[in-house]
Every structure is written in C-alpha cells, then in structure tokens.
Short mmCIF file of C-alpha atoms and ligand atoms in Angstrom, two decimals:
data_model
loop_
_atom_site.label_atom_id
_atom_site.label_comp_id
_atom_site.label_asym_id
_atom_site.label_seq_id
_atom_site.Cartn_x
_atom_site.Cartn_y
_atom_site.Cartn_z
CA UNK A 1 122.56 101.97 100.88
CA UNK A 2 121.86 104.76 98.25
CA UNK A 3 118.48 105.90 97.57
CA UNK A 4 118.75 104.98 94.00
CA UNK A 5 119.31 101.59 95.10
CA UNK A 6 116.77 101.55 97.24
CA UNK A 7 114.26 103.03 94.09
CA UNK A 8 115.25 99.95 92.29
CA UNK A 9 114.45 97.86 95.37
CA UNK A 10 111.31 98.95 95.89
CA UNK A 11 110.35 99.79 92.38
CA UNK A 12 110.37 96.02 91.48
CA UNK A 13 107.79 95.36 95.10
CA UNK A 14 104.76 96.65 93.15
CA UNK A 15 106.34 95.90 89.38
CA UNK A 16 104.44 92.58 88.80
CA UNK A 17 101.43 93.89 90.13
CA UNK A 18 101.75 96.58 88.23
CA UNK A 19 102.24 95.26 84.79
CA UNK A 20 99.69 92.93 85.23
CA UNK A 21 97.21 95.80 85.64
CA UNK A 22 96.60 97.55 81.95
CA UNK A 23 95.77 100.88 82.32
CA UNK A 24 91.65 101.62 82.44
CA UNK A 25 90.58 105.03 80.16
CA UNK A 26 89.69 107.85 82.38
CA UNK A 27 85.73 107.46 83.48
CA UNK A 28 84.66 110.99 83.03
CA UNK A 29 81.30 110.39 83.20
CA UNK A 30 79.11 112.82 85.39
CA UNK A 31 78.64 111.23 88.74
CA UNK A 32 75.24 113.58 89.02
CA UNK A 33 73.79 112.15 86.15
CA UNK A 34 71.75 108.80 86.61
CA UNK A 35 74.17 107.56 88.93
CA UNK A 36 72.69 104.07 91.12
CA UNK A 37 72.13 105.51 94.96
CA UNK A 38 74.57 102.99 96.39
CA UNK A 39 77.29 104.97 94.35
CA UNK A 40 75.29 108.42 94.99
CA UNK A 41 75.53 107.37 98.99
CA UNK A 42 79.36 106.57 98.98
CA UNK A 43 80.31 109.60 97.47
CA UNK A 44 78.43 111.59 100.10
CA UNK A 45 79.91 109.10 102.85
CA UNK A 46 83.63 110.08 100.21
CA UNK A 47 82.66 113.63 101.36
CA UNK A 48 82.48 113.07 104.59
CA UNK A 49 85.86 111.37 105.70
CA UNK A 50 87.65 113.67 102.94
CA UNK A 51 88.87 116.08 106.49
CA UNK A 52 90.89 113.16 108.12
CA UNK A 53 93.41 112.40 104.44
CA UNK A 54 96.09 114.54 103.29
CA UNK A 55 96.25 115.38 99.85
CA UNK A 56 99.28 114.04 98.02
CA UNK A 57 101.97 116.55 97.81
CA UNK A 58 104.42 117.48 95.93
CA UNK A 59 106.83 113.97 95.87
CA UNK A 60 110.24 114.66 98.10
CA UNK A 61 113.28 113.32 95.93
CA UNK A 62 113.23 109.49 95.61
CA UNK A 63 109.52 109.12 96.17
CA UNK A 64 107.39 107.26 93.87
CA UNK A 65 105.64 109.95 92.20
CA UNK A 66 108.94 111.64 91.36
CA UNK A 67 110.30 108.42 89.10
CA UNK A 68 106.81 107.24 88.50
CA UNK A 69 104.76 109.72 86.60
CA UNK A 70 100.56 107.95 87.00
CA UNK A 71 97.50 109.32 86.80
CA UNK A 72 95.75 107.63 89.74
CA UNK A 73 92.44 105.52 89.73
CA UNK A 74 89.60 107.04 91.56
CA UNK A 75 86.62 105.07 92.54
CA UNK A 76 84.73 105.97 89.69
CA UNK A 77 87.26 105.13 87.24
CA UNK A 78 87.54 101.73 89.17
CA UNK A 79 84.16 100.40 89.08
CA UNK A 80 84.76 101.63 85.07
CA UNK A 81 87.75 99.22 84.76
CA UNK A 82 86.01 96.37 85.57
CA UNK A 83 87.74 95.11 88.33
CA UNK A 84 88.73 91.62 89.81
CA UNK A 85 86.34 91.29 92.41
CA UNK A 86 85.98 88.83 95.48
CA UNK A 87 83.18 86.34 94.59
CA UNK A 88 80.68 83.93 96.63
CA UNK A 89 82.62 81.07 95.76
CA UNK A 90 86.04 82.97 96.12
CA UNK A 91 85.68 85.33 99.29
CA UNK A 92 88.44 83.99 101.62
CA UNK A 93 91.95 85.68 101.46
CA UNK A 94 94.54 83.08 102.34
CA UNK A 95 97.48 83.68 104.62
CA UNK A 96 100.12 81.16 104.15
CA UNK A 97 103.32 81.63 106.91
CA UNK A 98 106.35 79.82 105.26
CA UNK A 99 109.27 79.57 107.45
CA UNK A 100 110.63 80.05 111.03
CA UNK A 101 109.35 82.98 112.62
CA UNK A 102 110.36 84.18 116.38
CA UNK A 103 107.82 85.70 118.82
CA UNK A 104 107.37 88.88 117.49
CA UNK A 105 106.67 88.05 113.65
CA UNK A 106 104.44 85.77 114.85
CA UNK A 107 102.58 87.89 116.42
CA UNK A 108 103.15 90.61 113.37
CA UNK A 109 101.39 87.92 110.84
CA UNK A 110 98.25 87.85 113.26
CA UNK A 111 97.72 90.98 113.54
CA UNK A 112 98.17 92.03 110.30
CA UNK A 113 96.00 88.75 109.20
CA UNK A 114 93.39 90.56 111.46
CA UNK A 115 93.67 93.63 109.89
CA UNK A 116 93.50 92.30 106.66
CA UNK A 117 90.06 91.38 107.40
CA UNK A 118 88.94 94.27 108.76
CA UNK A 119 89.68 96.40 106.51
CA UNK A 120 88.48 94.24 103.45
CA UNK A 121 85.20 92.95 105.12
CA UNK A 122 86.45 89.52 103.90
CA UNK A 123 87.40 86.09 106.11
CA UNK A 124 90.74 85.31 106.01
CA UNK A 125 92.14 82.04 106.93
CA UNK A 126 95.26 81.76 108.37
CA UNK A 127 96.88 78.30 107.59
CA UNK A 128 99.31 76.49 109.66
CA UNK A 129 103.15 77.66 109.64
CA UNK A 130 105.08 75.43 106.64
CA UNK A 131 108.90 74.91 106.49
CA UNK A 132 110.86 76.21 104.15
CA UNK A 133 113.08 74.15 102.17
CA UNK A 134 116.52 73.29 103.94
CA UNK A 135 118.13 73.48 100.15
CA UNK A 136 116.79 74.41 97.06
CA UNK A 137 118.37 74.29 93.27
CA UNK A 138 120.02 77.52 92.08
CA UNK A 139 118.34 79.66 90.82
CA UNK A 140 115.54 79.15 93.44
CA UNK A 141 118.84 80.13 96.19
CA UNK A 142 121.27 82.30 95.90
CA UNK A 143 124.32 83.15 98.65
CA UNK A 144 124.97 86.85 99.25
CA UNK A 145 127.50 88.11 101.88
CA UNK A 146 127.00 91.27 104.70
CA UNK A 147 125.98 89.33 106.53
CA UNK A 148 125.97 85.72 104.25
CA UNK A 149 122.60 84.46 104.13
CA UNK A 150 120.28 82.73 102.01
CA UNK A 151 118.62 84.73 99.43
CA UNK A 152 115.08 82.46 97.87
CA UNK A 153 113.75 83.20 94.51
CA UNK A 154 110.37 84.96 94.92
CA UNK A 155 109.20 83.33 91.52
CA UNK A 156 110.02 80.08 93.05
CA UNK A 157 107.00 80.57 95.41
CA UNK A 158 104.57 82.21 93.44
CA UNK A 159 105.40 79.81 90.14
CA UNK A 160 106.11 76.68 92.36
CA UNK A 161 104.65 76.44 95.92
CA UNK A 162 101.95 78.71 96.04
CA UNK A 163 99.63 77.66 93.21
CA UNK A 164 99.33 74.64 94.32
CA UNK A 165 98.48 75.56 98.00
CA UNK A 166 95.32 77.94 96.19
CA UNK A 167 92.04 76.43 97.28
CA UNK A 168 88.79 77.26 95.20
CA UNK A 169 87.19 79.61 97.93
CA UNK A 170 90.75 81.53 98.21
CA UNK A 171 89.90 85.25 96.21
CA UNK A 172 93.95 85.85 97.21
CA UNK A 173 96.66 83.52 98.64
CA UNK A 174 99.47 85.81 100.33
CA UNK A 175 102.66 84.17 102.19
CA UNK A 176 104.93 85.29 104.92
CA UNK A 177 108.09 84.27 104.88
CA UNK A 178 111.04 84.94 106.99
CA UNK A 179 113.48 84.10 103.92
CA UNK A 180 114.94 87.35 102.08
CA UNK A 181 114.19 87.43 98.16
CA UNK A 182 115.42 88.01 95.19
CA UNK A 183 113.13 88.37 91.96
CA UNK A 184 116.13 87.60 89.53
CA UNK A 185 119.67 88.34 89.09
CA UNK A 186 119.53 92.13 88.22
CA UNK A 187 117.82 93.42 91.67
CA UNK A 188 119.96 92.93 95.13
CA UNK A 189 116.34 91.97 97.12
CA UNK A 190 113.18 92.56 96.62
CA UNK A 191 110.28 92.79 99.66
CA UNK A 192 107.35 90.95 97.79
CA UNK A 193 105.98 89.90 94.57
CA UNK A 194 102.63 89.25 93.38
CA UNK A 195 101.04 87.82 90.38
CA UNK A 196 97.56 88.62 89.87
CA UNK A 197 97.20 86.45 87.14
CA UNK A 198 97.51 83.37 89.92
CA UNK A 199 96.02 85.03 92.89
CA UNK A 200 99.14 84.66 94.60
CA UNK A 201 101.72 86.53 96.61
CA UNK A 202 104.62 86.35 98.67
CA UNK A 203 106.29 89.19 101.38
CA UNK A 204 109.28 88.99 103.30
CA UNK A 205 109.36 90.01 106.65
CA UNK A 206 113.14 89.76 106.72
CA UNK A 207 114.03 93.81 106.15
CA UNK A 208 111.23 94.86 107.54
CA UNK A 209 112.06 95.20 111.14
CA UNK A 210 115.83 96.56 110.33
CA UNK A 211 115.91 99.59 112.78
CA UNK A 212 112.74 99.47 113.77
CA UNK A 213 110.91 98.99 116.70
CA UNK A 214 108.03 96.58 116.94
CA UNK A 215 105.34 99.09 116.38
CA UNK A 216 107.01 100.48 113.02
CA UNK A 217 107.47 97.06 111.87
CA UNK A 218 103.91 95.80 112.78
CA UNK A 219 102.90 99.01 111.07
CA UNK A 220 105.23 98.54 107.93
CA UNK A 221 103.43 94.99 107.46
CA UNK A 222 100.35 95.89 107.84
CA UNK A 223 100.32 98.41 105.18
CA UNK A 224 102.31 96.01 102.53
CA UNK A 225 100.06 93.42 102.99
CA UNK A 226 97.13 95.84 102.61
CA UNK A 227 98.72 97.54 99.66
CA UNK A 228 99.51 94.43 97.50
CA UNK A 229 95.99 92.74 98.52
CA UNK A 230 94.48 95.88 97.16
CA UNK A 231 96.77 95.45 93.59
CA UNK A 232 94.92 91.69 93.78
CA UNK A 233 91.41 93.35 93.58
CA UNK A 234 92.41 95.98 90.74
CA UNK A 235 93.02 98.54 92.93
CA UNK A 236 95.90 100.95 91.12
CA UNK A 237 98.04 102.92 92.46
CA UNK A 238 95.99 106.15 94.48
CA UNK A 239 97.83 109.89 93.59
CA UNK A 240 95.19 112.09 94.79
CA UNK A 241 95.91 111.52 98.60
CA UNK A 242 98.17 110.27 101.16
CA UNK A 243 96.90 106.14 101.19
CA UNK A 244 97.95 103.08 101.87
CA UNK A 245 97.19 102.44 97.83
CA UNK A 246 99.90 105.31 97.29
CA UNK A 247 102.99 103.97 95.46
CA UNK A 248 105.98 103.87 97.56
CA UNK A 249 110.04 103.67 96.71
CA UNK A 250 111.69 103.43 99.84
CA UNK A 251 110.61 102.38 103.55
CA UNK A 252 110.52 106.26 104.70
CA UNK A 253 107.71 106.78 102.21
CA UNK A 254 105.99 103.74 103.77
CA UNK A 255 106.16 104.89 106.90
CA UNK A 256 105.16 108.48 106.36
CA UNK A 257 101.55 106.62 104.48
CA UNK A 258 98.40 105.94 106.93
CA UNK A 259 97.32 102.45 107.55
CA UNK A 260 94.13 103.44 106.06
CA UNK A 261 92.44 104.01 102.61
CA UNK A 262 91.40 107.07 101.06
CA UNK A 263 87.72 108.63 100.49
CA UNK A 264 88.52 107.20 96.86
CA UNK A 265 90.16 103.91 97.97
CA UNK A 266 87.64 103.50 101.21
CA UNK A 267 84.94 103.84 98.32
CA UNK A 268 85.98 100.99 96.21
CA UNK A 269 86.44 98.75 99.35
CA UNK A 270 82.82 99.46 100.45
CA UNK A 271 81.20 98.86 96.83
CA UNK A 272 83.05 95.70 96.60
CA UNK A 273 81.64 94.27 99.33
CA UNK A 274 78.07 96.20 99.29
CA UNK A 275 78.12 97.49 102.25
CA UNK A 276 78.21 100.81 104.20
CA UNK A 277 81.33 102.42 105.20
CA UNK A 278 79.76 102.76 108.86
CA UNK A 279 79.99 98.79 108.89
CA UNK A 280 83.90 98.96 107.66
CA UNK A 281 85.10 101.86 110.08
CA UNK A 282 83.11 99.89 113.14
CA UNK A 283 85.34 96.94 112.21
CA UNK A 284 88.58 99.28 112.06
CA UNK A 285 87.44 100.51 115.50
CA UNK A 286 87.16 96.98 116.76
CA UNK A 287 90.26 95.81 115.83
CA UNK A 288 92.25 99.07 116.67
CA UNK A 289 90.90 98.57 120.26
CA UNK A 290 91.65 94.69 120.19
CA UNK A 291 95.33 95.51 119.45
CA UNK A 292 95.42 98.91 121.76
CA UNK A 293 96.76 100.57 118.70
CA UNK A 294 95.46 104.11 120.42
CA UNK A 295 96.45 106.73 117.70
CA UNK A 296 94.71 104.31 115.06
CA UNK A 297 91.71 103.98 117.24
CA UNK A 298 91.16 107.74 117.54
CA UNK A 299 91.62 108.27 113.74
CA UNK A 300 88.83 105.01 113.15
CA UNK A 301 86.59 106.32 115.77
CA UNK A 302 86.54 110.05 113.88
CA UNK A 303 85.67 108.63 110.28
CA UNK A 304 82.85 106.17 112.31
CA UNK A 305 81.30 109.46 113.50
CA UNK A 306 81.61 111.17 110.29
CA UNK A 307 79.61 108.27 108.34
CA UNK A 308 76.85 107.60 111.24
ZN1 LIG B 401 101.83 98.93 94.46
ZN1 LIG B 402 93.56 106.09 97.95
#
C-alpha cells in the first residue's frame, strides 16, 4: 500500500474529531501574572517531567505535521478553550466490545480498558461483549476483495447503535469491534471514528495487529484509544512534543509516539480531574507493573520521582 494511501487512511481516523473541534485563539496570557496555584503548581510539576519527552521534530515525509500544518494546544490555551470536561454526573468512560474477538484481543481490550483509566483518573466500565449483526443493509456493509471480507459502516455505529447504548453517567462511550470500517465510499478503511457531538466512538482492531506482534498491537491500541478519548475531552492535537495527543498518518508514526502524555498534555489531564500529577504517575506505575510492561514501568517510575 502507498503512503499516500495510507495519509488518506489515517487522515480521515482523527477527521471527525477534528472538525468537531473549532479552533480556540492563542491564550497568551502571562502564566506569572495572577495565575490560581493549582495552575502555578502544574507548571512547576510541567517543568519537572519536561527531561523524559522529546521535542517534536522536524516531520519525516508522510507524517502528520508534513500534510497537516497546526499550531498545537498547550495547557494554557486549553483551559482557555473551554473544554468538554468529565462531570459528577458524567465521569464513567464506557467501553463497549462489539463482535467476536479471539484470545488475544480480548485480552488487548482489558488492558487497554485499564489503561484508559489510569491514565485519565476516571472509572471505566467495561460492558459485556455484543454481537455484531450477521447482515446489515448496504450502505451499513460493503464487500471488498484481498482477502473478501465484510467492510461495516463506522457511521452506522456511532449514528445507529451507539447512542442508544450511552447511559447518563457515561462522559465517553468507545467500542471495539473486530469488524473492518469504512466511513463512506471515497476512503478504502478507516481505523476509528468519533463524534464528539454524541460522546461516542468506535475503533477497529481488525488492522491493527497486521505484522505485528502482540506487544506492538497491545501498544498500537492503547495509544488510539488514549488519543481519540483525549479528542472527546477537547484535547487538540499536541505539536510541541513527541505525545500520544500528536497527530499521526500512518501506523509507523504511531508506533514511533510514547504511550504517555506530554508536560502540556499530562497538565490538562491533571487539572481536569484536580488532582496532582504524583497521584496520576502512581497509577501509571501500578498498572505498568500489573501488566509487566517493564520499559513502561521504568519510564512511569522516573516521572513519579520527578513530581514527589
Ligand atoms: Zn487525532
Ligand atoms: Zn502533548
């Protein structure tokens, strides 16, 4: 497959998240000046994990910054652009599995579900595994060859199954599905669509393991489902480092981004839930050394020490 094809691919992944978020004016307020002390604290706590992120660099042909010319959102701008934010009544992201899934994605969708809460500080609820329909009307299926298989309409789930799944404490509903998607007739697949509008989205786990081991697939997923969560709680597209909130074209450029957030990114998370990015980075540790994920652990257990 081509790269341009691929750019087209994974261009429409983040496209209805991304059009549904208007662009916020620039904050350029001082952050010295009569700034709250939560906001004073977490950009000395910023500070202090900046050492363990990359700065972006200059984008490698085909990457997103090279097609997709943005200006970023850093945390000030974001509490500026008054952003979608979980609520009392509406804390609980929502993981819906829809399909057949062998051994492995099972296991995939739990950890990442796990994950998911770590990193957000929020429950998350992981419902029991629906079937997919046997049939559906064209245009909700489509038939494509190499190898023939079923291709489902993501609008069909977020417009027709999802919505009504959405329970009032639910701040995001996100399905799994095994089925490969297509978000209309112009695009060959797509990986996942969102629509913030309805707090819904759906990812397909049904590319993600091509030539990959489990590790790089678990990986892959994890950062996805991270990535579009973050697009459901007005979190834009991050330029200034490497970070999970970094736009990506093509599956190399996902798997060259960390599984984590940026001092920028890591900000927002923390303010959004009022808490301390000590309490967030003792949950990443947790869950790193739940899932023996050793290289994550060691990277976790640095920006815990940094922040104590
Ligand atoms: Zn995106
Ligand atoms: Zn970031």
């Amino acid at each position: 497959m081509t790269l341009k094809i691929w750019n087209l691919l994974l261009l429409s992944l983040c496209l209805g998240i991304v059009s549904a978020c208007s662009p916020s004016p620039a904050n350029n307020q001082n952050p010295a000046r009569g700034i709250p002390p939560e906001i004073a604290g977490l950009h000395f706590d910023m500070n202090r994990i900046e050492p363990f992120f990359r700065p972006m660099g200059f984008p490698e042909y085909g990457d997103w910054l090279e097609t997709n010319k943005e200006p970023g959102q850093t945390f000030d701008e974001y509490i500026a652009s008054s952003p979608t934010l979980p609520t009392d009544e509406r804390r609980t992201i929502h993981v819906q599995p829809i399909g057949k899934f062998d051994e492995q994605q099972t296991r995939v969708i739990k950890t990442t579900s796990d994950y998911l809460q770590a990193f957000f500080g929020l429950p998350v609820k992981t419902l029991t595994v629906k079937a997919a329909p046997a049939k559906l009307k064209e245009p909700d299926q489509r038939m494509i060859d190499y190898p023939q298989h079923r291709q489902v309409r993501s609008g069909y789930f977020l417009e027709k199954v999802l919505p009504p799944l959405l329970s009032k404490d639910a701040a995001a509903l996100i399905a799994f599905t095994d089925e490969d998607l297509y978000p209309d007739t112009s695009m060959f697949f797509v990986f996942g669509q969102a629509s913030l509008e309805k707090r819904v989205g759906v990812w397909s786990l049904y590319r993600l393991d091509d030539q990959a081991d489990f590790d790089t697939f678990l990986r892959r997923t994890m950062k996805i489902a991270i990535h579009e969560t973050g697009h459901m709680f007005s979190m834009r597209h991050c330029t200034k480092y490497e970070c999970v909130m970094s736009g990506t074209n093509h599956l190399g450029e996902t798997d060259r981004r960390p599984v984590d957030a940026c001092p920028e990114c890591m900000a927002k998370i923390a303010w959004m839930n009022k808490e301390k990015p000590l309490d967030r980075y003792n949950r990443l540790v947790a869950f790193a050394k739940k899932y023996q994920m050793k290289e994550e652990m060691r990277d976790f257990e640095k920006k815990q020490k940094a922040v104590e």
